[in-house]
Short mmCIF file of C-alpha atoms and ligand atoms in Angstrom, two decimals:
data_model
loop_
_atom_site.label_atom_id
_atom_site.label_comp_id
_atom_site.label_asym_id
_atom_site.label_seq_id
_atom_site.Cartn_x
_atom_site.Cartn_y
_atom_site.Cartn_z
CA ARG A 1 25.18 -5.79 15.66
CA GLY A 2 25.60 -2.74 17.84
CA VAL A 3 24.62 -0.16 15.24
CA THR A 4 23.83 3.05 17.05
CA ASN A 5 22.49 6.41 16.15
CA PRO A 6 25.47 8.73 16.46
CA GLY A 7 23.27 11.57 17.71
CA LEU A 8 21.74 9.60 20.54
CA LYS A 9 24.24 6.81 21.04
CA LYS A 10 21.36 4.42 21.45
CA PRO A 11 20.20 1.52 19.32
CA ILE A 12 17.59 2.61 16.82
CA ARG A 13 13.95 2.16 17.77
CA VAL A 14 11.11 3.41 15.61
CA ARG A 15 7.36 2.99 15.56
CA PHE A 16 4.42 3.03 13.22
CA ALA A 17 1.53 4.65 15.10
CA PRO A 18 -1.69 4.50 13.11
CA SER A 19 -5.06 5.60 14.44
CA PRO A 20 -7.68 2.93 13.70
CA THR A 21 -10.31 5.49 12.80
CA GLY A 22 -10.75 4.76 9.10
CA LYS A 23 -9.70 2.48 6.31
CA LEU A 24 -6.00 1.76 6.03
CA HIS A 25 -4.70 4.08 3.33
CA ILE A 26 -1.64 4.34 1.20
CA GLY A 27 -0.01 7.26 3.05
CA SER A 28 -0.15 5.36 6.30
CA VAL A 29 1.31 2.23 4.80
CA ARG A 30 4.14 4.20 3.27
CA SER A 31 4.99 5.60 6.74
CA ALA A 32 5.00 2.06 8.08
CA LEU A 33 7.31 0.92 5.30
CA PHE A 34 9.79 3.76 5.73
CA ASN A 35 9.98 3.09 9.46
CA TRP A 36 10.42 -0.62 8.89
CA LEU A 37 13.10 -0.16 6.22
CA PHE A 38 14.92 2.33 8.41
CA ALA A 39 14.86 -0.08 11.34
CA ARG A 40 15.93 -3.12 9.33
CA HIS A 41 18.63 -1.19 7.48
CA ASN A 42 20.10 -0.07 10.79
CA ALA A 43 19.58 -3.31 12.70
CA GLY A 44 17.11 -1.45 14.90
CA LYS A 45 13.67 -2.24 16.26
CA PHE A 46 10.32 -1.46 14.69
CA PHE A 47 7.18 -1.27 16.85
CA LEU A 48 3.49 -1.09 16.08
CA ARG A 49 1.44 1.21 18.26
CA ILE A 50 -2.28 1.50 17.79
CA GLU A 51 -3.38 5.02 18.70
CA ASP A 52 -6.89 4.28 19.78
CA THR A 53 -7.47 6.96 22.41
CA ASP A 54 -10.40 8.35 20.44
CA LYS A 55 -12.94 5.87 21.75
CA GLU A 56 -15.75 6.98 19.49
CA ARG A 57 -13.91 6.85 16.20
CA SER A 58 -11.59 3.90 16.85
CA LYS A 59 -12.88 0.57 15.58
CA LYS A 60 -11.62 -2.98 15.87
CA GLU A 61 -12.24 -3.62 12.18
CA TYR A 62 -9.84 -0.80 11.27
CA GLU A 63 -7.21 -2.19 13.59
CA ASP A 64 -7.65 -5.59 11.95
CA GLU A 65 -7.18 -3.98 8.57
CA ILE A 66 -3.91 -2.37 9.66
CA ILE A 67 -2.60 -5.71 10.86
CA GLU A 68 -3.77 -7.52 7.75
CA GLY A 69 -2.14 -4.91 5.51
CA LEU A 70 1.22 -5.08 7.28
CA LYS A 71 1.20 -8.86 7.29
CA TRP A 72 0.36 -8.98 3.61
CA LEU A 73 3.33 -6.75 2.81
CA GLY A 74 5.65 -8.69 5.09
CA ILE A 75 6.28 -5.68 7.33
CA GLU A 76 6.75 -7.51 10.61
CA TRP A 77 6.94 -5.59 13.88
CA ASP A 78 9.00 -6.41 16.95
CA GLY A 79 7.44 -7.49 20.22
CA GLU A 80 3.82 -7.10 21.24
CA ILE A 81 1.47 -4.54 19.76
CA TYR A 82 1.17 -1.41 21.92
CA ARG A 83 -2.34 -0.03 22.32
CA GLN A 84 -2.93 3.40 23.76
CA SER A 85 -6.26 2.25 25.17
CA GLU A 86 -4.28 -0.04 27.49
CA ARG A 87 -1.82 2.61 28.66
CA GLY A 88 -4.10 5.02 30.51
CA LYS A 89 -2.19 4.74 33.78
CA TYR A 90 1.00 6.09 32.22
CA TYR A 91 -0.74 9.11 30.76
CA ARG A 92 -2.43 9.82 34.07
CA LYS A 93 0.82 9.58 36.01
CA ASN A 94 2.58 11.96 33.66
CA LEU A 95 -0.31 14.40 33.63
CA GLU A 96 -0.29 14.46 37.42
CA LYS A 97 3.43 15.09 37.39
CA LEU A 98 3.08 18.12 35.12
CA LEU A 99 0.17 19.45 37.16
CA GLU A 100 2.16 19.14 40.38
CA GLU A 101 5.12 20.92 38.89
CA GLY A 102 2.92 23.69 37.58
CA ARG A 103 3.88 22.90 33.98
CA ALA A 104 0.29 22.05 33.26
CA TYR A 105 -2.91 23.41 34.76
CA TYR A 106 -6.65 22.96 34.84
CA CYS A 107 -8.53 25.38 32.65
CA TYR A 108 -12.10 26.35 33.48
CA CYS A 109 -12.80 28.50 30.49
CA THR A 110 -15.95 27.45 28.71
CA LYS A 111 -16.38 27.47 24.97
CA GLU A 112 -18.27 30.76 25.17
CA GLU A 113 -15.58 32.36 27.33
CA LEU A 114 -12.89 31.20 24.94
CA GLU A 115 -14.80 32.71 22.02
CA ALA A 116 -15.12 36.02 23.82
CA GLN A 117 -11.41 36.05 24.77
CA LYS A 118 -10.45 35.30 21.20
CA GLU A 119 -12.63 38.09 19.85
CA SER A 120 -11.19 40.70 22.14
CA MET A 121 -7.65 39.57 21.36
CA THR A 122 -8.25 39.80 17.63
CA ALA A 123 -9.77 43.23 18.14
CA GLU A 124 -6.50 44.28 19.83
CA GLY A 125 -4.58 42.90 16.87
CA LEU A 126 -3.11 39.98 18.85
CA PRO A 127 -2.71 36.48 17.42
CA PRO A 128 -5.71 34.30 18.30
CA LYS A 129 -4.31 31.93 20.89
CA TYR A 130 -5.42 31.00 24.38
CA SER A 131 -5.13 34.05 26.62
CA GLY A 132 -3.57 32.17 29.52
CA HIS A 133 -6.54 33.17 31.68
CA CYS A 134 -6.39 30.10 33.99
CA ARG A 135 -2.62 29.71 34.06
CA ASN A 136 -2.17 31.68 37.23
CA LEU A 137 -5.15 30.49 39.24
CA LYS A 138 -3.79 29.68 42.64
CA LYS A 139 -6.40 27.07 43.49
CA ALA A 140 -9.31 25.16 42.05
CA LEU A 141 -12.46 27.12 41.37
CA ILE A 142 -15.15 26.17 43.86
CA GLY A 143 -18.31 24.82 42.35
CA ARG A 144 -16.88 24.52 38.84
CA GLU A 145 -15.54 21.55 37.01
CA PRO A 146 -12.39 22.08 34.96
CA GLU A 147 -12.95 21.96 31.23
CA VAL A 148 -9.51 20.73 30.13
CA ILE A 149 -5.87 20.42 31.12
CA ARG A 150 -3.51 22.84 29.43
CA PHE A 151 0.23 22.77 29.04
CA ALA A 152 2.00 25.96 30.08
CA VAL A 153 3.90 26.64 26.88
CA PRO A 154 7.14 28.55 27.47
CA GLU A 155 7.84 31.42 25.10
CA VAL A 156 10.90 29.99 23.44
CA GLU A 157 12.15 29.35 19.97
CA ILE A 158 12.16 25.65 19.11
CA GLU A 159 14.65 24.33 16.65
CA PHE A 160 14.98 20.77 15.48
CA LYS A 161 16.91 18.96 12.82
CA ASP A 162 14.71 17.00 10.50
CA LEU A 163 16.51 14.23 8.63
CA ILE A 164 14.62 15.10 5.47
CA ARG A 165 13.87 18.79 5.78
CA GLY A 166 16.97 20.07 7.56
CA THR A 167 16.69 22.61 10.36
CA VAL A 168 13.14 23.59 11.25
CA LYS A 169 12.47 26.57 13.52
CA PHE A 170 9.32 27.40 15.30
CA ASP A 171 8.28 30.19 17.63
CA ALA A 172 6.49 28.50 20.53
CA GLY A 173 5.16 31.87 21.62
CA LEU A 174 2.62 31.58 18.82
CA LEU A 175 1.08 28.44 20.24
CA GLY A 176 -0.58 29.62 23.42
CA ASP A 177 -1.13 27.10 26.17
CA ILE A 178 -2.24 24.01 24.31
CA VAL A 179 -4.80 21.53 25.58
CA ILE A 180 -3.10 18.22 26.38
CA ALA A 181 -5.99 16.34 27.98
CA LYS A 182 -9.71 16.62 28.57
CA ASP A 183 -9.17 15.15 32.03
CA LEU A 184 -6.70 12.81 33.73
CA ASP A 185 -8.12 9.81 31.89
CA THR A 186 -8.53 11.44 28.52
CA PRO A 187 -5.19 12.59 27.15
CA LEU A 188 -5.07 14.09 23.68
CA TYR A 189 -2.89 12.97 20.81
CA ASN A 190 0.15 15.19 21.38
CA PHE A 191 0.41 14.17 25.01
CA ALA A 192 -0.14 10.44 24.63
CA VAL A 193 2.39 10.29 21.77
CA VAL A 194 5.07 11.94 23.88
CA VAL A 195 4.54 9.63 26.85
CA ASP A 196 4.60 6.58 24.59
CA ASP A 197 7.58 7.64 22.50
CA GLY A 198 9.44 8.43 25.71
CA MET A 199 8.59 5.18 27.48
CA MET A 200 9.18 3.09 24.37
CA GLU A 201 12.54 4.82 23.97
CA ILE A 202 11.79 5.76 20.42
CA THR A 203 14.90 7.27 18.84
CA HIS A 204 13.46 8.38 15.50
CA VAL A 205 10.00 9.59 14.63
CA ILE A 206 9.35 9.06 10.93
CA ARG A 207 5.90 10.22 9.86
CA GLY A 208 3.92 12.25 7.33
CA GLU A 209 4.64 15.89 6.75
CA ASP A 210 1.12 16.71 7.90
CA HIS A 211 2.41 16.17 11.45
CA ILE A 212 5.15 18.76 11.30
CA SER A 213 3.13 21.36 13.19
CA ASN A 214 2.75 18.89 16.07
CA THR A 215 6.48 18.46 16.42
CA PRO A 216 7.28 21.67 18.37
CA LYS A 217 4.42 20.90 20.77
CA GLN A 218 5.74 17.39 21.31
CA ILE A 219 9.29 18.62 21.84
CA LEU A 220 8.11 21.01 24.55
CA ILE A 221 6.23 18.25 26.33
CA GLN A 222 9.19 15.88 25.96
CA ARG A 223 11.44 18.41 27.62
CA ALA A 224 8.93 19.05 30.39
CA LEU A 225 8.65 15.33 31.12
CA GLY A 226 12.39 14.82 30.94
CA PHE A 227 12.36 12.48 27.95
CA ASP A 228 15.05 12.51 25.30
CA VAL A 229 13.85 14.33 22.22
CA PRO A 230 13.90 11.87 19.33
CA ILE A 231 15.19 12.67 15.87
CA PHE A 232 12.45 13.57 13.43
CA ALA A 233 11.96 12.80 9.75
CA HIS A 234 8.85 14.13 8.04
CA VAL A 235 8.16 12.35 4.78
CA PRO A 236 6.58 14.24 1.87
CA LEU A 237 2.92 14.17 1.02
CA ILE A 238 1.67 11.86 -1.69
CA LEU A 239 0.31 13.82 -4.66
CA ALA A 240 -1.91 13.01 -7.62
CA PRO A 241 -0.18 12.76 -11.05
CA ASP A 242 -1.00 16.43 -11.76
CA ARG A 243 0.68 17.31 -8.46
CA SER A 244 -2.61 18.29 -6.86
CA LYS A 245 -3.69 16.84 -3.55
CA LEU A 246 -4.53 13.17 -3.78
CA SER A 247 -8.27 12.87 -4.19
CA LYS A 248 -10.17 11.89 -1.10
CA ARG A 249 -11.39 8.82 -2.91
CA ARG A 250 -7.88 7.61 -3.60
CA ALA A 251 -6.33 8.82 -0.36
CA GLU A 252 -8.95 7.02 1.64
CA ALA A 253 -9.44 4.00 -0.56
CA SER A 254 -8.63 0.87 1.37
CA PHE A 255 -5.07 -0.22 0.85
CA LEU A 256 -6.22 -3.83 0.71
CA ASP A 257 -8.03 -3.10 -2.54
CA TYR A 258 -4.66 -3.34 -4.24
CA ARG A 259 -4.29 -6.87 -2.97
CA ASP A 260 -7.79 -7.70 -4.11
CA ARG A 261 -7.05 -6.36 -7.56
CA GLY A 262 -4.10 -8.68 -7.97
CA TYR A 263 -1.08 -6.62 -7.05
CA LEU A 264 1.79 -8.53 -5.51
CA PRO A 265 2.97 -7.48 -2.06
CA GLU A 266 6.56 -7.24 -3.30
CA ALA A 267 5.49 -4.88 -6.09
CA MET A 268 3.52 -2.80 -3.62
CA VAL A 269 6.52 -2.55 -1.27
CA ASN A 270 8.68 -1.52 -4.22
CA PHE A 271 6.14 1.06 -5.36
CA LEU A 272 5.65 2.55 -1.88
CA ALA A 273 9.40 2.79 -1.33
CA LEU A 274 9.67 4.92 -4.46
CA LEU A 275 7.02 7.32 -3.18
CA GLY A 276 9.54 9.83 -1.95
CA TRP A 277 12.73 7.78 -2.00
CA HIS A 278 15.07 6.71 -4.76
CA SER A 279 18.36 4.89 -4.82
CA GLU A 280 21.63 6.30 -6.05
CA GLY A 281 21.47 4.49 -9.39
CA ASN A 282 18.74 4.35 -12.02
CA GLU A 283 17.47 0.99 -10.90
CA GLU A 284 13.79 0.96 -9.97
CA ILE A 285 12.95 -2.67 -9.40
CA PHE A 286 13.81 -3.76 -5.91
CA SER A 287 13.08 -6.74 -3.74
CA ARG A 288 12.44 -6.30 -0.03
CA GLN A 289 16.02 -7.38 0.66
CA ASP A 290 17.41 -4.86 -1.85
CA LEU A 291 15.42 -2.12 -0.18
CA ILE A 292 16.58 -3.03 3.30
CA LYS A 293 20.14 -2.88 2.05
CA LEU A 294 19.80 0.40 0.15
CA PHE A 295 17.27 2.42 2.11
CA ASP A 296 18.83 5.64 3.31
CA ILE A 297 16.45 8.06 4.98
CA SER A 298 18.55 11.04 4.00
CA ARG A 299 17.76 10.26 0.37
CA VAL A 300 14.05 10.85 0.92
CA GLN A 301 12.97 13.95 -0.97
CA LYS A 302 11.32 17.04 0.50
CA SER A 303 8.91 17.70 -2.33
CA GLY A 304 5.66 15.83 -2.79
CA ALA A 305 5.78 12.26 -4.08
CA VAL A 306 3.65 11.64 -7.16
CA PHE A 307 1.36 8.65 -7.12
CA ASN A 308 1.39 7.09 -10.57
CA GLU A 309 -0.90 4.12 -11.07
CA ASP A 310 0.72 3.18 -14.42
CA LYS A 311 4.02 2.87 -12.67
CA LEU A 312 2.47 0.58 -10.09
CA ALA A 313 1.08 -1.63 -12.86
CA TRP A 314 4.46 -1.67 -14.59
CA LEU A 315 6.29 -2.60 -11.39
CA ASN A 316 3.74 -5.29 -10.75
CA SER A 317 4.27 -6.80 -14.20
CA GLN A 318 8.02 -6.77 -13.57
CA HIS A 319 7.62 -8.58 -10.27
CA ILE A 320 5.26 -11.11 -11.85
CA ARG A 321 7.94 -11.87 -14.46
CA ARG A 322 10.43 -12.53 -11.70
CA LEU A 323 8.27 -15.29 -10.23
CA SER A 324 8.42 -18.86 -11.43
CA GLN A 325 5.37 -20.53 -12.96
CA GLY A 326 4.97 -22.49 -9.74
CA GLU A 327 5.04 -19.36 -7.59
CA ILE A 328 2.46 -17.65 -9.77
CA PHE A 329 0.33 -20.78 -9.55
CA GLU A 330 0.42 -20.53 -5.75
CA ARG A 331 -0.49 -16.85 -5.76
CA LEU A 332 -3.36 -17.51 -8.15
CA GLN A 333 -5.00 -20.08 -5.88
CA PRO A 334 -7.79 -17.90 -4.47
CA TRP A 335 -8.40 -16.40 -7.90
CA LEU A 336 -8.67 -19.78 -9.63
CA GLU A 337 -11.24 -20.78 -7.09
CA ASN A 338 -13.23 -17.63 -7.78
CA TRP A 339 -13.13 -18.20 -11.51
CA LYS A 340 -14.08 -21.82 -10.91
CA ILE A 341 -11.09 -23.00 -12.88
CA LYS A 342 -10.43 -26.66 -12.32
CA ALA A 343 -7.47 -28.05 -14.20
CA SER A 344 -4.28 -29.85 -13.33
CA ARG A 345 -1.41 -27.88 -11.85
CA ASP A 346 0.74 -28.92 -14.76
CA PHE A 347 -1.74 -27.57 -17.30
CA ILE A 348 -2.25 -24.29 -15.44
CA GLN A 349 1.48 -23.74 -15.14
CA LYS A 350 1.89 -24.21 -18.87
CA VAL A 351 -0.83 -21.63 -19.44
CA ILE A 352 0.93 -19.30 -17.01
CA SER A 353 4.14 -19.60 -18.99
CA VAL A 354 2.35 -18.32 -22.09
CA VAL A 355 0.67 -15.28 -20.53
CA LYS A 356 3.01 -14.39 -17.69
CA ASP A 357 4.88 -11.69 -19.60
CA ARG A 358 1.67 -9.89 -20.43
CA MET A 359 0.03 -10.03 -17.02
CA ARG A 360 0.02 -6.72 -15.20
CA THR A 361 -1.97 -8.05 -12.26
CA LEU A 362 -2.96 -11.51 -11.09
CA GLY A 363 -6.54 -10.52 -11.85
CA GLU A 364 -5.67 -10.20 -15.55
CA PHE A 365 -4.86 -13.87 -15.84
CA PHE A 366 -8.45 -14.77 -16.62
CA GLU A 367 -8.85 -12.09 -19.24
CA LEU A 368 -5.67 -13.23 -20.98
CA ALA A 369 -5.93 -16.96 -20.52
CA GLY A 370 -9.51 -17.83 -19.66
CA PHE A 371 -10.03 -19.39 -23.10
CA PHE A 372 -7.60 -22.17 -22.27
CA PHE A 373 -10.20 -23.45 -19.85
CA GLY A 374 -13.20 -23.01 -22.09
CA VAL A 375 -14.11 -21.01 -25.18
CA SER A 376 -16.92 -18.51 -24.82
CA GLU A 377 -19.54 -18.22 -27.53
CA TYR A 378 -18.21 -16.30 -30.55
CA ASP A 379 -19.59 -15.17 -33.87
CA ARG A 380 -18.53 -17.38 -36.78
CA ALA A 381 -17.69 -14.24 -38.80
CA LEU A 382 -14.72 -13.90 -36.48
CA LEU A 383 -13.24 -17.00 -38.14
CA LYS A 384 -12.76 -15.14 -41.42
CA TRP A 385 -9.41 -13.70 -42.29
CA LYS A 386 -9.61 -10.34 -44.14
CA GLY A 387 -11.71 -10.78 -47.29
CA GLN A 388 -11.82 -14.56 -46.94
CA ALA A 389 -15.09 -16.28 -47.95
CA LEU A 390 -16.76 -18.53 -45.36
CA PRO A 391 -16.56 -21.67 -47.55
CA ASP A 392 -12.79 -21.15 -47.82
CA VAL A 393 -12.52 -20.88 -44.09
CA ARG A 394 -14.29 -24.19 -43.85
CA ILE A 395 -12.00 -25.84 -46.38
CA ASN A 396 -8.92 -24.68 -44.50
CA LEU A 397 -10.20 -25.81 -41.12
CA GLN A 398 -11.13 -29.14 -42.65
CA LYS A 399 -7.58 -29.56 -43.97
CA ILE A 400 -6.16 -28.68 -40.57
CA LEU A 401 -8.40 -31.26 -38.95
CA GLU A 402 -7.29 -33.97 -41.33
CA ALA A 403 -3.62 -33.11 -41.03
CA PHE A 404 -3.76 -33.20 -37.22
CA GLN A 405 -5.72 -36.41 -37.06
CA GLY A 406 -2.70 -38.18 -38.50
CA LEU A 407 -0.36 -36.71 -35.88
CA SER A 408 0.51 -38.83 -32.84
CA VAL A 409 -0.11 -37.30 -29.43
CA GLY A 410 3.63 -37.22 -28.76
CA ASP A 411 4.25 -35.25 -31.94
CA PHE A 412 1.70 -32.63 -31.05
CA THR A 413 4.26 -29.89 -30.42
CA ALA A 414 4.22 -26.22 -31.35
CA ALA A 415 7.11 -26.78 -33.75
CA ARG A 416 5.44 -29.66 -35.62
CA ILE A 417 2.12 -27.87 -35.67
CA THR A 418 3.74 -24.79 -37.21
CA VAL A 419 5.36 -26.91 -39.94
CA ILE A 420 2.00 -28.49 -40.77
CA LEU A 421 0.18 -25.15 -40.83
CA ASP A 422 2.92 -23.66 -43.02
CA GLY A 423 2.53 -26.59 -45.38
CA LEU A 424 -1.16 -25.86 -45.73
CA VAL A 425 -0.56 -22.20 -46.58
CA ASP A 426 0.70 -23.20 -50.04
CA GLY A 427 -0.21 -20.26 -52.25
CA ALA A 428 -2.96 -19.07 -49.96
CA LYS A 429 -2.25 -16.20 -47.62
CA ARG A 430 -0.74 -17.19 -44.26
CA GLY A 431 -3.57 -15.48 -42.38
CA GLU A 432 -6.13 -17.62 -44.19
CA VAL A 433 -4.82 -20.69 -42.37
CA PHE A 434 -3.49 -19.35 -39.12
CA TRP A 435 -6.31 -16.91 -38.32
CA PRO A 436 -9.30 -19.28 -38.45
CA PHE A 437 -7.33 -21.86 -36.54
CA ARG A 438 -6.39 -19.37 -33.85
CA VAL A 439 -9.98 -18.18 -33.49
CA ALA A 440 -11.22 -21.76 -33.38
CA LEU A 441 -8.91 -22.38 -30.43
CA SER A 442 -9.50 -19.15 -28.52
CA GLY A 443 -12.77 -17.63 -29.73
CA LYS A 444 -10.97 -14.30 -29.39
CA LEU A 445 -9.82 -11.45 -31.55
CA VAL A 446 -6.42 -11.46 -29.91
CA SER A 447 -4.54 -14.33 -28.34
CA PRO A 448 -1.07 -15.86 -28.41
CA ASP A 449 0.37 -17.87 -31.31
CA PRO A 450 -2.04 -20.72 -32.21
CA ALA A 451 0.67 -23.39 -32.36
CA GLU A 452 1.67 -22.51 -28.80
CA ILE A 453 -1.95 -22.66 -27.65
CA ALA A 454 -2.46 -25.95 -29.48
CA GLU A 455 0.50 -27.65 -27.87
CA ILE A 456 -0.80 -26.76 -24.41
CA LEU A 457 -4.38 -27.76 -25.16
CA GLY A 458 -3.27 -31.13 -26.57
CA LYS A 459 -4.45 -32.99 -29.61
CA GLU A 460 -7.84 -34.11 -28.39
CA GLU A 461 -9.01 -30.70 -27.24
CA VAL A 462 -7.66 -29.00 -30.37
CA LEU A 463 -9.59 -31.38 -32.62
CA ARG A 464 -12.70 -30.80 -30.54
CA ARG A 465 -12.43 -27.02 -30.84
CA VAL A 466 -11.82 -27.15 -34.58
CA LYS A 467 -14.92 -29.33 -34.95
CA VAL A 468 -16.97 -26.83 -32.98
CA ALA A 469 -15.81 -24.12 -35.40
CA LEU A 470 -16.72 -26.31 -38.39
CA ASP A 471 -20.15 -26.89 -36.88
CA LYS A 472 -20.66 -23.16 -36.63
CA LEU A 473 -19.79 -22.79 -40.30
CA GLU A 474 -22.11 -25.56 -41.36
CA ARG A 475 -25.09 -24.15 -39.52
CA GLU A 476 -26.58 -21.72 -42.03
N1 LIG B 501 -1.77 8.47 15.12
C1 LIG B 501 -1.07 9.42 14.31
C2 LIG B 501 -1.55 9.24 12.88
O1 LIG B 501 -2.13 8.23 12.56
C3 LIG B 501 0.41 9.14 14.44
C4 LIG B 501 1.30 10.25 14.10
C5 LIG B 501 2.72 9.98 14.58
O2 LIG B 501 3.37 9.15 13.94
O3 LIG B 501 3.13 10.57 15.54
O4 LIG B 501 -1.42 10.11 12.06
#
């Protein structure tokens, strides 16, 4: 559709660049989502790049989790997955180029020497950065192996426009000559990112605010390598409800736990989008399509985004309500199997229609509706309405049984059942009829309207459950 970024006059290309060194967490997924929404909103491209240069800490299982998480949410990437572990030759080539041009150099300083340099600089009241000791070596030191490769950082002021934070200035003189690689085959993060972003023609880098201090370093390397400097957008940190840092437990909890607890992917996408972004109106419930249409990166806030679990549950319940019975049935499949629920689709969908508006997660279905599939053992005292005597409970249940026996299967509807129950109230208190009947059907202190339950269970099962209750009362 030819949408271009006015700054760069190039079609928009963004990337999500996770390091597979730990469980997929919520902050990461939010970065992925913002990139994806930005790309889809602007008819751009969204790439997935696995930053697995740290061979020791990178694990296949973490990469799998990233992919599983994105697929679950419906965040689809364009083209093949990029993996830094497969791009060594590009890093090497670019390192060699900088070394040849004298923009990077081998550094021989050992850890001990660096310590000593730092100490003497601090003693002189200078900022503790690399002294530049090896920058001007004319040739390689004989008999010594270089320790690292450093980038010769020019003493300039860096300024960039962040789409969220406005103009950011940074004095590169404070950096000292940063390490960009351990050796030609072992580039470090800031270097590999720049080579990749440059070669992938990334136009916008959207990532967590914790990366803002890397940005000036990356800009300097981009300039040195002759790449276009992309536009940056640093999204705010995610905070706990009391605005403190998100606890390690939550920040590092696996994102897939939300799936396993019965959150819907569409609710999760909605929730994550609101972690730092809001639309112009008051509306808060959005589908993926709504978000793609509305997402405007300049509306992302600067201040921390509060993570509120109650809000997530509320959004989830709203998205559950938007699904049809049939759709909920499909989503419940793995859960039903776990709970060993075997019943017809038709029956389960009817049950869903009764509890749907009260479900906050898929996992709550069993808690709310498990009794439809079987009543757990309950204490007969539960059958008593306030102050009712057990023999009266029995009389009322007996009357209910008799009244229903005369009802044809076709007439066994909530409306008819209510009329019959009302007829039995006759002078007695309403609760004295409805309560024992409801408990007989559900075995629970709270449950939906008994006539509604009865219609779904059907005549035969209702009679059976009432008889079980009567048996309980007869057993002294
Ligand atoms: N691998 C980095 C991370 O996971 C990527 C940062 C970036 O987007 O540049 O934090």
